[in-house]
Amino acid sequence: MIKLSRWAYLGSMLLLLISQHPVQAEQTEMSSIKLAAENNWAPFADHDGQGLSHTLINEAFAREGINVDSIVVSYARGVVMAQQGAVDGVFNLHKEQANQDKFIFGNEPLFSASAYFYQNNSHPLNVNSKWDIPKNSIVGIIRGYDYGDELKSLTQLKFIEVDNHHQLINLLLLNRIDTAIMYEKVANQYLTTMGVTHVINKSVHNHTGDLYLAFSQSRPHSKLFAEKLDQGIRALKSDGRYQQIMSSLAIEKQQYTTY
């Protein structure tokens, strides 16, 4: 039997520890993820850092042993933070032609959402589709939001951007704009809390799309995080927890401050 000297033994142990260190470091880095969560998209993500998206993302990553640290910011700021690598990812992006090359997306969407043109009932659009909306109509949208690949083709319309849904709805109430694009469940939430469901209603369909947690191309573990999220969402779906979250949170009535 070959006996190692004391120094040879210590040297071999040191090499073993060094060889294990990168693996341990990677495991530590993968134990938590830093995300930007938008602050104006209730019931999916609100200014208190709560909502359907938070629940789905937190529980999906928890299934994979990953803790989520969410920073609540505006949607536009969150997108920039993810692009610059200040966070690992950003909530609730549609995978579109405009952003597919800017982010890393997993295979499992969080959910699907539909957006419509909304009108003040005192000045209805009276059209059959978005393509029929009259030339030079003023359309309100929220700065930085995704509204589908076809939006850029609606060249007959004039778009103005605002920062949040309260501003958008107030512009409709005052007839400062002809119509506004809002996602249906989100619009329902804000119209209800503002008490104006009898004044403003949806008109024609804009688009329906899948929403994702989009990962930064500038962060080292984005592809692995995307795979972990996919696995977590599939696990939630397999045992029925995903369906439970969607059904319970979709109908839950929460109170939001109007301003």
Coordinates of C-alpha atoms in Angstrom, one line a residue:
M1 CA 0.0 0.0 0.0
I2 CA 1.3 3.4 -1.0
K3 CA 1.3 5.9 2.0
L4 CA 1.0 9.6 1.3
S5 CA 3.2 11.9 3.2
R6 CA 1.5 14.6 5.4
W7 CA 2.2 17.3 2.8
A8 CA 1.0 15.2 -0.1
Y9 CA -2.2 14.3 1.8
L10 CA -2.9 18.0 2.5
G11 CA -2.2 18.9 -1.1
S12 CA -4.6 16.3 -2.4
M13 CA -7.3 17.5 0.0
L14 CA -6.7 21.1 -1.2
L15 CA -7.1 20.1 -4.8
L16 CA -10.3 18.3 -4.0
L17 CA -11.8 21.3 -2.2
I18 CA -10.8 23.6 -5.1
S19 CA -12.3 21.2 -7.7
Q20 CA -15.6 21.2 -5.7
H21 CA -15.8 25.0 -5.1
P22 CA -17.2 26.0 -8.6
V23 CA -20.0 23.4 -8.2
Q24 CA -20.9 24.6 -4.7
A25 CA -20.7 28.2 -5.9
E26 CA -23.1 27.6 -8.8
Q27 CA -25.5 25.7 -6.5
T28 CA -25.5 28.7 -4.2
E29 CA -26.1 31.2 -7.0
M30 CA -29.0 29.0 -8.3
S31 CA -30.7 28.9 -4.9
S32 CA -32.3 32.3 -5.4
I33 CA -33.4 34.5 -8.3
K34 CA -33.9 38.3 -8.5
L35 CA -36.8 39.4 -10.6
A36 CA -38.5 42.7 -11.6
A37 CA -42.3 42.6 -11.1
E38 CA -44.5 45.2 -12.6
N39 CA -46.6 47.4 -10.3
N40 CA -49.7 48.2 -12.4
W41 CA -51.3 45.0 -13.7
A42 CA -53.7 43.7 -11.0
P43 CA -54.9 41.0 -10.5
F44 CA -51.6 39.6 -11.9
A45 CA -49.1 41.9 -10.4
D46 CA -49.9 45.0 -8.2
H47 CA -48.0 47.8 -6.4
D48 CA -47.9 45.7 -3.2
G49 CA -46.0 42.9 -4.9
Q50 CA -48.9 40.5 -4.9
G51 CA -51.1 38.8 -7.5
L52 CA -51.5 35.8 -9.7
S53 CA -48.1 36.1 -11.5
H54 CA -46.3 36.3 -8.1
T55 CA -48.1 33.2 -6.8
L56 CA -47.4 31.2 -9.9
I57 CA -43.7 32.2 -10.2
N58 CA -43.0 31.9 -6.5
E59 CA -44.5 28.4 -6.2
A60 CA -43.1 27.1 -9.4
F61 CA -39.5 28.1 -8.4
A62 CA -40.2 26.8 -4.8
R63 CA -40.8 23.4 -6.3
E64 CA -37.3 23.5 -7.7
G65 CA -35.7 24.8 -4.4
I66 CA -35.3 28.4 -5.6
N67 CA -36.2 31.4 -3.6
V68 CA -37.7 34.5 -5.5
D69 CA -36.7 38.0 -4.6
S70 CA -39.0 40.4 -6.5
I71 CA -38.5 44.1 -7.0
V72 CA -41.7 46.0 -7.7
V73 CA -41.2 48.6 -10.4
S74 CA -43.0 50.0 -13.5
Y75 CA -43.2 47.6 -16.4
A76 CA -41.0 49.7 -18.6
R77 CA -38.3 50.0 -16.0
G78 CA -38.5 46.2 -15.3
V79 CA -37.9 45.5 -19.0
V80 CA -34.9 47.8 -19.0
M81 CA -33.5 46.3 -15.8
A82 CA -33.7 42.8 -17.3
Q83 CA -32.1 43.9 -20.6
Q84 CA -29.2 45.5 -18.7
G85 CA -28.7 42.5 -16.4
A86 CA -29.7 44.3 -13.2
V87 CA -32.2 41.4 -12.5
D88 CA -32.5 37.9 -13.7
G89 CA -35.8 38.4 -15.3
V90 CA -39.0 40.4 -15.7
F91 CA -42.7 39.5 -15.3
N92 CA -45.4 39.1 -17.9
L93 CA -43.9 39.6 -21.3
H94 CA -45.5 38.5 -24.5
K95 CA -43.1 36.6 -26.7
E96 CA -43.3 38.7 -29.9
Q97 CA -41.1 39.4 -32.9
A98 CA -39.9 42.6 -31.3
N99 CA -38.5 40.9 -28.1
Q100 CA -37.6 37.3 -29.0
D101 CA -34.0 38.2 -29.6
K102 CA -33.7 40.4 -26.5
F103 CA -34.7 37.8 -23.8
I104 CA -34.5 34.2 -23.0
F105 CA -37.9 32.5 -22.8
G106 CA -38.8 29.1 -21.4
N107 CA -41.3 26.7 -23.1
E108 CA -44.1 27.1 -20.5
P109 CA -46.0 30.3 -20.5
L110 CA -47.4 31.6 -17.2
F111 CA -50.9 32.0 -18.8
S112 CA -52.7 33.4 -21.7
A113 CA -54.4 36.9 -21.8
S114 CA -56.6 38.8 -24.2
A115 CA -56.6 42.5 -24.9
Y116 CA -59.5 44.6 -26.3
F117 CA -60.2 48.1 -27.3
Y118 CA -62.3 49.9 -24.7
Q119 CA -64.7 52.7 -25.2
N120 CA -66.7 55.3 -23.4
N121 CA -70.3 54.2 -23.9
S122 CA -71.3 57.7 -24.7
H123 CA -68.9 57.7 -27.7
P124 CA -69.0 54.1 -29.0
L125 CA -66.6 52.9 -31.7
N126 CA -69.3 51.2 -33.7
V127 CA -66.9 49.0 -35.6
N128 CA -66.6 45.2 -36.3
S129 CA -62.8 44.9 -35.9
K130 CA -59.8 46.9 -35.0
W131 CA -59.0 47.4 -38.7
D132 CA -62.3 49.4 -39.0
I133 CA -61.4 52.0 -36.3
P134 CA -61.6 55.4 -38.1
K135 CA -58.5 57.1 -39.3
N136 CA -56.8 59.5 -36.8
S137 CA -58.7 58.0 -33.8
I138 CA -56.7 58.5 -30.6
V139 CA -55.8 55.3 -28.8
G140 CA -54.5 55.3 -25.3
I141 CA -51.9 52.6 -24.3
I142 CA -49.5 52.2 -21.4
R143 CA -45.9 53.0 -21.9
G144 CA -43.7 50.0 -22.6
Y145 CA -46.5 47.4 -22.7
D146 CA -46.8 44.7 -25.4
Y147 CA -49.9 44.8 -27.5
G148 CA -49.2 42.2 -30.2
D149 CA -47.2 42.2 -33.4
E150 CA -50.1 43.6 -35.5
L151 CA -50.3 46.9 -33.5
K152 CA -47.6 48.5 -35.7
S153 CA -49.8 47.8 -38.8
L154 CA -52.6 50.0 -37.4
T155 CA -51.0 53.1 -39.1
Q156 CA -54.4 54.9 -39.4
L157 CA -54.4 55.4 -35.6
K158 CA -52.7 57.9 -33.3
F159 CA -51.3 56.4 -30.1
I160 CA -50.6 58.3 -26.8
E161 CA -48.8 56.7 -23.9
V162 CA -49.5 57.0 -20.2
D163 CA -48.0 55.5 -17.1
N164 CA -50.8 53.5 -15.5
H165 CA -54.4 52.2 -15.9
H166 CA -55.9 54.9 -13.7
Q167 CA -54.7 57.6 -16.1
L168 CA -55.8 55.5 -19.1
I169 CA -59.3 55.1 -17.7
N170 CA -59.6 58.7 -16.7
L171 CA -58.7 59.8 -20.2
L172 CA -61.6 57.6 -21.5
L173 CA -64.0 59.1 -18.9
L174 CA -63.1 62.6 -20.0
N175 CA -63.3 61.7 -23.7
R176 CA -59.7 62.9 -24.2
I177 CA -59.1 59.7 -26.2
D178 CA -61.3 57.7 -28.5
T179 CA -60.4 54.3 -27.2
A180 CA -57.9 52.5 -25.0
I181 CA -56.3 49.0 -25.3
M182 CA -56.4 47.0 -22.0
Y183 CA -56.2 43.4 -21.1
E184 CA -59.6 42.1 -20.1
K185 CA -59.0 40.7 -16.6
V186 CA -56.8 43.8 -15.8
A187 CA -59.4 46.2 -17.1
N188 CA -62.2 44.4 -15.1
Q189 CA -60.1 44.9 -12.0
Y190 CA -59.5 48.6 -12.4
L191 CA -62.9 49.5 -13.8
T192 CA -64.5 47.8 -10.9
T193 CA -62.4 49.5 -8.2
M194 CA -63.0 52.8 -9.9
G195 CA -66.7 52.2 -10.1
V196 CA -67.1 52.9 -13.8
T197 CA -68.1 49.5 -15.3
H198 CA -71.4 51.1 -16.4
V199 CA -69.5 53.9 -18.3
I200 CA -66.7 52.0 -20.0
N201 CA -67.0 48.7 -21.8
K202 CA -64.8 46.6 -24.1
S203 CA -65.3 46.9 -27.9
V204 CA -63.3 44.9 -30.5
H205 CA -60.6 42.4 -29.9
N206 CA -56.9 43.4 -30.2
H207 CA -55.0 40.2 -29.6
T208 CA -54.6 37.2 -27.4
G209 CA -51.2 35.9 -26.4
D210 CA -49.2 33.8 -24.0
L211 CA -47.3 35.7 -21.2
Y212 CA -43.9 34.6 -19.9
L213 CA -41.3 35.3 -17.3
A214 CA -38.6 36.7 -19.6
F215 CA -35.0 36.1 -18.6
S216 CA -32.1 38.4 -19.1
Q217 CA -29.5 37.5 -21.8
S218 CA -26.9 39.2 -19.7
R219 CA -27.1 37.0 -16.6
P220 CA -25.1 33.7 -16.4
H221 CA -27.8 31.3 -15.3
S222 CA -30.8 32.5 -17.4
K223 CA -31.2 29.3 -19.4
L224 CA -31.0 27.1 -16.3
F225 CA -33.5 29.3 -14.6
A226 CA -35.8 29.1 -17.6
E227 CA -35.6 25.3 -17.5
K228 CA -36.3 25.3 -13.7
L229 CA -39.3 27.5 -14.1
D230 CA -40.6 25.1 -16.9
Q231 CA -40.2 22.2 -14.6
G232 CA -41.9 24.0 -11.7
I233 CA -44.9 25.0 -13.8
R234 CA -45.3 21.5 -15.1
A235 CA -45.2 20.2 -11.6
L236 CA -47.9 22.7 -10.5
K237 CA -50.0 21.5 -13.5
S238 CA -49.5 17.8 -12.8
D239 CA -50.9 17.9 -9.3
G240 CA -53.7 20.5 -9.9
R241 CA -52.1 23.3 -8.0
Y242 CA -51.8 25.5 -11.2
Q243 CA -55.5 25.2 -11.9
Q244 CA -56.3 26.0 -8.3
I245 CA -54.2 29.1 -8.4
M246 CA -55.8 30.3 -11.6
S247 CA -59.3 29.7 -10.6
S248 CA -59.0 31.2 -7.1
L249 CA -57.0 34.2 -7.9
A250 CA -58.9 35.0 -11.1
I251 CA -62.1 35.7 -9.1
E252 CA -60.6 37.0 -5.9
K253 CA -61.7 40.6 -5.2
Q254 CA -58.8 42.8 -4.0
Q255 CA -58.9 46.4 -3.0
Y256 CA -56.6 48.8 -4.8
T257 CA -56.1 52.5 -4.1
T258 CA -57.3 54.8 -6.9
Y259 CA -55.3 57.8 -7.7

